[in-house]
Amino acid sequence: MSQGLVHPMERRRAIGKIMGLDYALLLLISLVATAGVAILYSVAETGTGFGSWHPWALKHLVRFLICLVLCMGMAMVNLRVWLSVAYPLYGVVLVLLVLVELVGKTAMGAQRWLDIGPVQIQPSEFMKIALLLALARYYHALRDEDSRRLLAHVPPILMTLVPAALVAHQPDLGTAVLLSLTGGIIVFLAGINWRVVVGAIVLFAASVPIAFHFVLHDYQKGRILTFLDPSRDPMGAGYHIMQSKIAMGSGGVFGKGFMQGTQSQLNFLPEKHTDFIFPAFAEEFGLVGGLGLLCLYVVILARCLGISANARSHFGRLMVAGLTGMIALYILINAAMVMGLAPVVGVPMPLLSYGGTSMISIMISFGLILSTHIHRHAELPRMGHG
Amino acid sequence: MKARVDKQFVFNRRALVASGFGALGFLLVGSRLAWLQLSEAENYQAMAADNRFNFRLIVPPRGAIIDRNNVVVAGVRLDFRAILEPEKVEDVQATLARVGQVIELSEQRLKTIERDLKSRGRAAPVMIEDNLSWQAFSALAVRAPEIPGVRVETGEIRAYPKGPAFAHLVGYVGKVADKDLQKENIALLRNPSYRIGKSGLEKAYEHHLRGVAGARKIEVDAFGRVIKEWSGDVRPPVPGDPLKLTVDAHLQEYAAWRLREDSASAVLMDIETGDILAMTSTPAFDPNSFVSGISYDEYGMLREDERTPLRNKPFSGLYPPGSTFKTVVALAALEAGAMPALERVNCIGHTQLGSHRFHCWKRGGHGMVNMHEAIKTSCDIYFYECARRVGPARIAKMARIFGLGETYDLAVSGQKEGIVPDPNWKRGRYGRGWLPGETYNYGIGQGYLLCNPLQLCVMTARLAAGRSVEPRLVIDSPETPRFESLPVARNHVDMVREAMASVSNEMTGTAFRNSQLDLGGLMMAGKTGTAQVRRITLAERRTGVLKNEDLPWRLRDHALFVAFAPSDAPRFAISVVVEHGGGGSTVAAPRARDIMREALLRDPATRIRLQKMAAEKMGDIL
């Protein structure tokens, strides 16, 4: 579109964009990430006691700050660009998923990782975002009257199920379900017939026992059985859930205090820095802290929904809603899991859990949401270009 | 009216519905959190504390065993040890291999650990090694944190500073055996560092010495590593009570030293109180080697030794008292009026009973002897005659008055009561009547009659005191015991005592050469005894009885000697039995004399008397 050196107009526009960032949202995100840093500091052993920047807190902070810059950078990028890269991105990640299937690295019994030189990536994690972009792109192009037609929803469903099936085969049931749910949210928001929604739910419910017997791996079955009856496996997953509940419950209303969480510090709480970070937080900061954190998440999600509602383009609207839904699913599934309301699946708590992939994917999501916010007034052409 | 169909309208409506579901989800999660942290908080707090805290048992220090002068004969010393907690170990062999890289673990040790692991189950900790050197202990202490389930600790362990001298009397402690646990299954006994009394006083006074276990609150992590000891939350153990013995450690050690080369026993008593001042059994063993578990080889050697070092001979060694019993026979005869003290019996070296000839130890005979001379020279013929006149029942009665055939109230197990035979006993035991020849043998302390060295000492003490002295091993009350007079005429007892004095102090006494105290006017009164182990055949008598030196050790006579001193005002009584030692006068008497001399020299009252006598002598000279 524009060419040549940076025009004063361009510069003014760039400054305007920076000024137009949703700083309130950035602040809220930073608050949650800070809580993550604090709790990661608290639960780290030093050898003589507890409370250490090493090995998690500092890295978490640095990762967050880098991702924050990345996120703000992404926010500057025109929504139009995201629209145009949606399909290619989806295609590339899908290819990567197939590659994982063929040459992927096996870790902890599942093929999830792809070794690319110095970095290992987990394509399934990026598929969630690529899928959302692609689906938003698809529905963006759909004419209003077509969205009532059932047939119009078949491609998005396939676009969801193909990567979900690939991920499920790794096997990473948690991500596969999350992927399906995220795709499902978009299809639902795009206006698929209610009867289909209800039908799908019924079908899903009916297929659960069948899937349980014929599709799931033993360890997956075990997890679900353990969820239903924690005493079945007191030393394994049941033990984890029990210890997680003890951690939260013993925190009481006001918590045991910063660096005072015995359950996490004495390692009774498993994976206290990743999937089970929320119980560690709730142990030290109590109900006040736990509910406070949940409220913070709700405010973030509400703000994202506002951005979605205010977006003029259907692409932006749908994408932000999908991303918000995805983040909400992360939070709810993780919280339900650590509280013993859902089976143990490896879903991290956004911004709180330690882990690079999770941090990048969440911050990319926020980058896209912020981009939609800045470009909320942009009218996008219905067809990809022009 | 046609519904709006544009995408935005549908989206807004659907987004609202989805948000509603989301809100519901958050409400659910939030209320679950509130439920956990509000109404269940107390439960979970208790569970968190349960996770976090453990109690570790503190073994109480075992009560010391001290002698009459408060010298410690069984105490405690610092011990370094390594303990395995199998609960926290996945692969025991690998863990032990890692420990083995730091400290040396013998095959024997590994076998013991394996056995303990099997019998105790996974919950009970097991001793890997105790009695570690400081080097080994510190090396392991550095490495132990990297080896889950292995910890080192310092503790106290039983120590016997006097070693073998008190081995039989005090006994020893050892690892708690399964049968101990069957009797009494308490946490303290399951602790791998606890040692239970296995023999002697340690066993008899186990509960007195044990004390009460304490507990220490410790904070542990999920892997069972100790994070912190809560010094404020300690319930200190109650130490075991000390046990004060009547024994004088010096005399005990002296006696053990004096008998060091023999298979022998010595018992020394205070005749006024009944206090056992020394009770020695040789050869002995080192009780310290039992504390941390004696090796199989060492134990086997002790068990197979023909001199029976594991046996507490004063209690369980039974011997015919031989001639030492003649004092009792003499009193039985005097009391019955069957043999007046001055009546003489002609000893020609043998006497005839039917077709059987009974011999005197002196081939040529003693000639005409009265009771005093008969005791002094230990004439057998005289006592055959005494016994014949008195009869076995009255001899048995007198023997019982002198404490033979019974066990004393000493708490320690292992006393054998021996045999004081009489016709009733024989009928009960063998279903046959008493033979006259058995009465003859009874007269010289042979035949069925059996007693242990403690009984011999009590017999002598009763004779010396004229009271029914009861032996005492433990000083458990401040008052000194009082004893009843013996139901025997005083002049009869005096008569026998005088005869015993001449045994030691007259030229013709059987122990004259070997029982002189060499303490000026202080003299000892004794009686020799030689208990025959084998039967001397007629053929042998004809060709000359074999000397003890020419016989294998196991066939030699037992040498016995009983004595009291000072002869004019008795304080102590002693019995010495040297198994297969030969003659009582040549072997047992000098040993008894030395021990007695040592006892007299340690006695304050006797020392004053000695000084007085020395001063009088000086006065005479000046």
Coordinates of N, CA, C and O in Angstrom, one line a residue, chain A residues 45 139-140 142 144 147-148 188-189 191-194 242-243 245-246 248-250 252-253 256 262-263 266-268 278 282 286-287 290-291 294 298 301 305 308 314 317-318 321 331-332 335-336 339-341, chain B residues 3-8 10-19 21-22 25-38 40-42 44-49 51-52 219-223 225 227:
Chain A
E45 N 13.1 -23.9 45.8 CA 14.0 -24.2 46.9 C 15.3 -23.6 46.7 O 15.8 -23.5 45.6
Y139 N -15.3 -17.6 8.2 CA -16.6 -17.0 8.5 C -16.7 -15.6 8.1 O -17.8 -15.1 7.7
H140 N -15.5 -14.9 8.1 CA -15.5 -13.5 7.7 C -15.9 -13.4 6.2 O -16.7 -12.5 5.8
L142 N -17.8 -15.5 4.7 CA -19.1 -16.1 4.4 C -20.2 -15.0 4.4 O -20.2 -14.1 5.2
D144 N -23.9 -13.4 4.8 CA -24.8 -13.5 5.9 C -25.8 -14.6 5.7 O -26.0 -15.5 6.6
S147 N -24.6 -18.2 6.2 CA -24.3 -18.7 7.5 C -25.4 -19.5 8.1 O -25.3 -20.2 9.1
R148 N -26.6 -19.3 7.5 CA -27.8 -20.1 8.0 C -27.7 -21.5 7.4 O -28.4 -22.4 7.9
F188 N -20.1 -22.3 16.8 CA -21.3 -21.9 17.5 C -21.5 -20.4 17.4 O -22.7 -20.0 17.1
L189 N -20.5 -19.6 17.6 CA -20.7 -18.1 17.5 C -21.0 -17.7 16.1 O -21.7 -16.7 15.9
G191 N -23.0 -19.1 14.2 CA -24.4 -19.2 14.0 C -24.9 -20.5 13.5 O -25.9 -20.6 12.8
I192 N -24.1 -21.6 13.8 CA -24.7 -22.9 13.4 C -26.0 -23.2 14.1 O -26.2 -22.7 15.2
N193 N -26.8 -23.9 13.4 CA -28.2 -24.2 13.9 C -28.2 -24.8 15.3 O -27.4 -25.6 15.6
W194 N -29.1 -24.3 16.1 CA -29.2 -24.7 17.5 C -29.3 -26.2 17.6 O -28.8 -26.9 18.5
M242 N -5.5 -35.1 45.6 CA -5.6 -35.0 47.0 C -4.7 -33.9 47.6 O -5.1 -33.1 48.4
Q243 N -3.5 -34.0 47.2 CA -2.5 -33.0 47.7 C -2.8 -31.6 47.3 O -2.6 -30.6 48.0
K245 N -5.8 -30.5 46.7 CA -7.0 -30.0 47.5 C -6.5 -29.7 48.9 O -7.0 -28.7 49.5
I246 N -5.6 -30.5 49.5 CA -5.0 -30.2 50.8 C -4.4 -28.8 50.8 O -4.5 -28.0 51.7
M248 N -4.9 -26.2 48.8 CA -5.9 -25.1 48.7 C -6.7 -25.0 50.0 O -6.8 -23.9 50.6
G249 N -7.2 -26.2 50.5 CA -8.0 -26.1 51.6 C -7.3 -25.6 52.9 O -7.8 -24.8 53.6
S250 N -6.0 -26.1 53.0 CA -5.3 -25.7 54.2 C -4.9 -24.2 54.2 O -4.5 -23.6 55.2
G252 N -7.0 -21.8 53.7 CA -8.0 -21.1 54.4 C -8.4 -19.7 53.7 O -8.1 -19.6 52.5
V253 N -8.9 -18.8 54.5 CA -9.4 -17.6 53.9 C -8.2 -16.7 53.5 O -8.2 -16.1 52.4
K256 N -1.6 -19.0 53.9 CA -0.5 -19.2 54.9 C 0.6 -18.1 54.8 O 1.5 -18.1 55.6
T262 N 3.4 -24.8 53.0 CA 4.1 -26.1 53.3 C 3.9 -27.1 52.2 O 4.8 -27.9 51.9
Q263 N 2.7 -27.2 51.7 CA 2.4 -28.3 50.7 C 3.2 -28.1 49.5 O 3.7 -29.1 48.9
L266 N 7.3 -28.3 50.5 CA 7.8 -29.7 50.9 C 7.5 -30.7 49.8 O 7.6 -31.9 50.0
N267 N 7.1 -30.1 48.7 CA 6.9 -31.0 47.5 C 5.8 -32.0 47.6 O 5.8 -33.0 46.8
F268 N 4.8 -31.8 48.5 CA 3.7 -32.7 48.5 C 2.8 -32.3 47.3 O 2.2 -33.2 46.7
F278 N -1.8 -23.0 40.6 CA -2.9 -22.3 41.2 C -3.1 -22.8 42.7 O -3.3 -21.9 43.6
A282 N -3.1 -20.4 45.9 CA -4.3 -20.4 46.8 C -3.9 -20.8 48.2 O -4.5 -20.4 49.2
G286 N -4.6 -17.8 50.1 CA -5.9 -18.1 50.6 C -7.1 -17.8 49.6 O -6.8 -17.6 48.4
L287 N -8.3 -17.9 50.2 CA -9.5 -17.6 49.4 C -9.4 -16.2 48.8 O -9.8 -16.0 47.7
G290 N -7.0 -16.4 45.9 CA -7.5 -17.3 44.9 C -8.7 -16.7 44.1 O -8.7 -16.6 42.9
L291 N -9.7 -16.2 44.9 CA -10.8 -15.5 44.2 C -10.4 -14.3 43.5 O -10.9 -13.9 42.4
L294 N -9.0 -15.2 40.3 CA -10.0 -15.6 39.3 C -10.8 -14.4 38.8 O -11.1 -14.3 37.6
V298 N -11.4 -13.0 35.1 CA -12.7 -12.6 34.6 C -12.7 -11.2 34.0 O -13.3 -11.0 32.9
L301 N -11.0 -11.4 30.7 CA -11.8 -12.0 29.7 C -13.0 -11.1 29.3 O -13.3 -11.0 28.1
L305 N -13.8 -9.6 25.6 CA -15.2 -9.7 25.0 C -15.6 -8.4 24.5 O -16.2 -8.3 23.4
S308 N -14.0 -7.7 21.4 CA -14.6 -8.5 20.3 C -15.9 -7.8 19.9 O -16.2 -7.6 18.6
H314 N -16.0 -8.7 11.0 CA -16.4 -10.0 11.5 C -15.2 -10.9 11.9 O -15.2 -11.6 12.8
R317 N -13.9 -9.7 15.2 CA -14.8 -10.1 16.2 C -14.8 -11.6 16.6 O -14.6 -12.0 17.8
L318 N -14.8 -12.4 15.6 CA -14.8 -13.8 15.7 C -13.5 -14.3 16.3 O -13.4 -15.2 17.2
A321 N -13.2 -13.3 20.0 CA -14.1 -14.1 20.8 C -13.6 -15.5 20.9 O -13.6 -16.1 22.0
I331 N -8.3 -21.6 31.6 CA -8.4 -21.2 33.1 C -9.4 -22.2 33.7 O -9.1 -22.7 34.8
L332 N -10.6 -22.4 33.1 CA -11.6 -23.2 33.8 C -11.2 -24.6 33.9 O -11.4 -25.3 34.9
A335 N -8.4 -24.9 36.5 CA -9.0 -24.7 37.9 C -9.8 -25.9 38.3 O -9.7 -26.4 39.4
A336 N -10.6 -26.4 37.3 CA -11.5 -27.5 37.7 C -10.6 -28.8 37.9 O -10.9 -29.5 38.9
M339 N -9.0 -28.6 41.4 CA -9.9 -28.7 42.5 C -10.6 -30.0 42.5 O -11.6 -30.2 43.3
G340 N -10.2 -30.9 41.6 CA -10.8 -32.2 41.6 C -12.2 -32.3 40.9 O -13.0 -33.1 41.2
L341 N -12.5 -31.3 40.0 CA -13.7 -31.3 39.3 C -13.6 -31.8 37.9 O -14.6 -32.0 37.2
Chain B
A3 N -36.8 -12.7 11.2 CA -35.7 -12.6 12.1 C -34.5 -12.1 11.3 O -34.3 -12.4 10.1
R4 N -33.7 -11.3 12.0 CA -32.5 -10.8 11.3 C -31.5 -11.9 11.2 O -31.3 -12.7 12.1
V5 N -30.9 -12.0 10.1 CA -30.0 -13.1 9.8 C -28.6 -12.7 9.6 O -27.7 -13.6 9.4
D6 N -28.3 -11.4 9.8 CA -26.8 -11.1 9.5 C -25.9 -11.6 10.6 O -26.3 -11.9 11.8
K7 N -24.7 -11.8 10.2 CA -23.7 -12.5 11.1 C -23.5 -11.9 12.4 O -23.4 -12.5 13.4
Q8 N -23.5 -10.5 12.4 CA -23.2 -9.8 13.6 C -24.3 -10.0 14.6 O -24.0 -10.2 15.8
V10 N -26.3 -12.6 14.9 CA -26.2 -13.9 15.4 C -25.1 -14.0 16.4 O -25.2 -14.6 17.5
F11 N -23.9 -13.4 16.0 CA -22.8 -13.5 16.8 C -23.0 -12.9 18.2 O -22.7 -13.5 19.2
N12 N -23.7 -11.7 18.2 CA -23.9 -11.1 19.5 C -24.7 -11.9 20.4 O -24.5 -12.0 21.6
R13 N -25.8 -12.5 19.8 CA -26.7 -13.3 20.6 C -25.9 -14.5 21.2 O -26.0 -14.9 22.4
R14 N -25.2 -15.2 20.3 CA -24.5 -16.4 20.6 C -23.3 -16.1 21.7 O -23.1 -16.9 22.6
A15 N -22.7 -14.9 21.4 CA -21.6 -14.5 22.4 C -22.1 -14.4 23.8 O -21.5 -14.7 24.8
L16 N -23.3 -13.8 23.8 CA -24.0 -13.6 25.1 C -24.2 -15.0 25.8 O -23.9 -15.2 27.0
V17 N -24.7 -15.9 25.0 CA -25.0 -17.3 25.6 C -23.7 -17.9 26.0 O -23.5 -18.4 27.2
A18 N -22.6 -17.8 25.2 CA -21.3 -18.4 25.5 C -20.8 -17.8 26.8 O -20.2 -18.4 27.7
S19 N -20.9 -16.4 26.9 CA -20.4 -15.7 28.0 C -21.1 -16.2 29.3 O -20.5 -16.4 30.4
F21 N -22.3 -19.2 29.8 CA -21.7 -20.5 30.2 C -20.4 -20.2 30.9 O -20.1 -20.9 31.8
G22 N -19.6 -19.3 30.3 CA -18.3 -19.0 30.9 C -18.5 -18.5 32.3 O -17.8 -19.0 33.2
G25 N -19.2 -21.3 34.5 CA -18.0 -22.0 34.8 C -17.2 -21.4 35.9 O -16.8 -22.0 36.9
F26 N -17.0 -20.1 35.8 CA -16.3 -19.4 36.8 C -17.0 -19.4 38.2 O -16.3 -19.5 39.2
L27 N -18.3 -19.3 38.1 CA -19.0 -19.4 39.4 C -18.8 -20.7 40.1 O -18.6 -20.8 41.3
L28 N -18.9 -21.8 39.2 CA -18.7 -23.1 39.8 C -17.3 -23.3 40.4 O -17.1 -23.7 41.5
V29 N -16.3 -22.9 39.6 CA -14.9 -23.0 40.1 C -14.7 -22.1 41.4 O -14.1 -22.6 42.4
G30 N -15.2 -20.9 41.3 CA -15.1 -20.0 42.5 C -15.7 -20.6 43.7 O -15.2 -20.5 44.8
S31 N -16.9 -21.2 43.6 CA -17.6 -21.7 44.7 C -16.9 -22.9 45.3 O -16.9 -23.2 46.5
R32 N -16.4 -23.7 44.3 CA -15.6 -24.9 44.8 C -14.4 -24.4 45.6 O -14.1 -25.0 46.6
L33 N -13.7 -23.4 45.1 CA -12.6 -22.9 45.9 C -13.0 -22.4 47.3 O -12.4 -22.7 48.3
A34 N -14.1 -21.7 47.3 CA -14.6 -21.2 48.5 C -15.0 -22.3 49.5 O -14.7 -22.3 50.7
W35 N -15.6 -23.4 48.9 CA -16.0 -24.5 49.8 C -14.7 -25.2 50.3 O -14.6 -25.5 51.5
L36 N -13.7 -25.4 49.5 CA -12.5 -26.0 49.9 C -11.8 -25.1 51.0 O -11.3 -25.7 52.0
Q37 N -11.8 -23.8 50.8 CA -11.0 -23.0 51.7 C -11.8 -22.5 52.9 O -11.2 -21.9 53.8
L38 N -13.1 -22.6 52.9 CA -13.9 -22.2 54.0 C -14.4 -23.3 54.9 O -13.9 -23.5 56.0
E40 N -14.1 -26.6 54.4 CA -13.2 -27.8 54.6 C -11.8 -27.4 55.1 O -10.9 -28.3 55.2
A41 N -11.6 -26.1 55.3 CA -10.3 -25.6 55.7 C -9.6 -26.4 56.8 O -8.5 -26.8 56.8
E42 N -10.4 -26.6 57.9 CA -9.9 -27.3 59.1 C -9.4 -28.7 58.8 O -8.3 -29.1 59.2
Y44 N -8.5 -29.9 55.9 CA -7.3 -29.9 55.1 C -6.1 -29.3 55.8 O -4.9 -29.7 55.5
Q45 N -6.3 -28.5 56.8 CA -5.2 -28.0 57.6 C -4.6 -29.1 58.4 O -3.4 -29.3 58.5
A46 N -5.5 -30.0 58.9 CA -5.0 -31.1 59.7 C -4.2 -32.1 58.8 O -3.2 -32.6 59.1
M47 N -4.8 -32.2 57.5 CA -4.1 -33.1 56.6 C -2.7 -32.6 56.2 O -1.7 -33.3 56.0
A48 N -2.7 -31.3 56.0 CA -1.4 -30.6 55.7 C -0.4 -30.8 56.8 O 0.8 -31.1 56.6
A49 N -0.9 -30.7 58.0 CA 0.0 -30.9 59.2 C 0.5 -32.3 59.2 O 1.7 -32.6 59.6
N51 N 0.8 -34.3 56.8 CA 1.9 -34.5 55.7 C 3.2 -34.0 56.2 O 4.2 -34.7 56.0
R52 N 3.1 -32.9 56.9 CA 4.4 -32.2 57.1 C 5.1 -32.7 58.3 O 6.4 -32.6 58.3
E219 N 9.9 -32.0 60.7 CA 9.2 -31.6 59.4 C 9.9 -32.4 58.3 O 11.1 -32.3 58.1
V220 N 9.0 -33.0 57.5 CA 9.6 -33.8 56.4 C 8.9 -33.3 55.1 O 7.9 -32.8 55.1
D221 N 9.7 -33.5 54.0 CA 9.1 -33.2 52.7 C 8.5 -34.5 52.1 O 8.4 -35.5 52.8
A222 N 8.0 -34.3 50.9 CA 7.2 -35.4 50.3 C 8.1 -36.7 50.1 O 7.6 -37.8 50.0
F223 N 9.4 -36.5 50.1 CA 10.3 -37.6 49.9 C 10.8 -38.2 51.2 O 11.7 -39.0 51.2
R225 N 12.5 -36.6 53.4 CA 13.7 -36.0 53.9 C 13.4 -35.0 55.1 O 12.3 -34.4 55.0
I227 N 13.4 -31.8 56.9 CA 13.7 -30.5 56.6 C 14.1 -29.7 57.8 O 15.0 -28.9 57.8

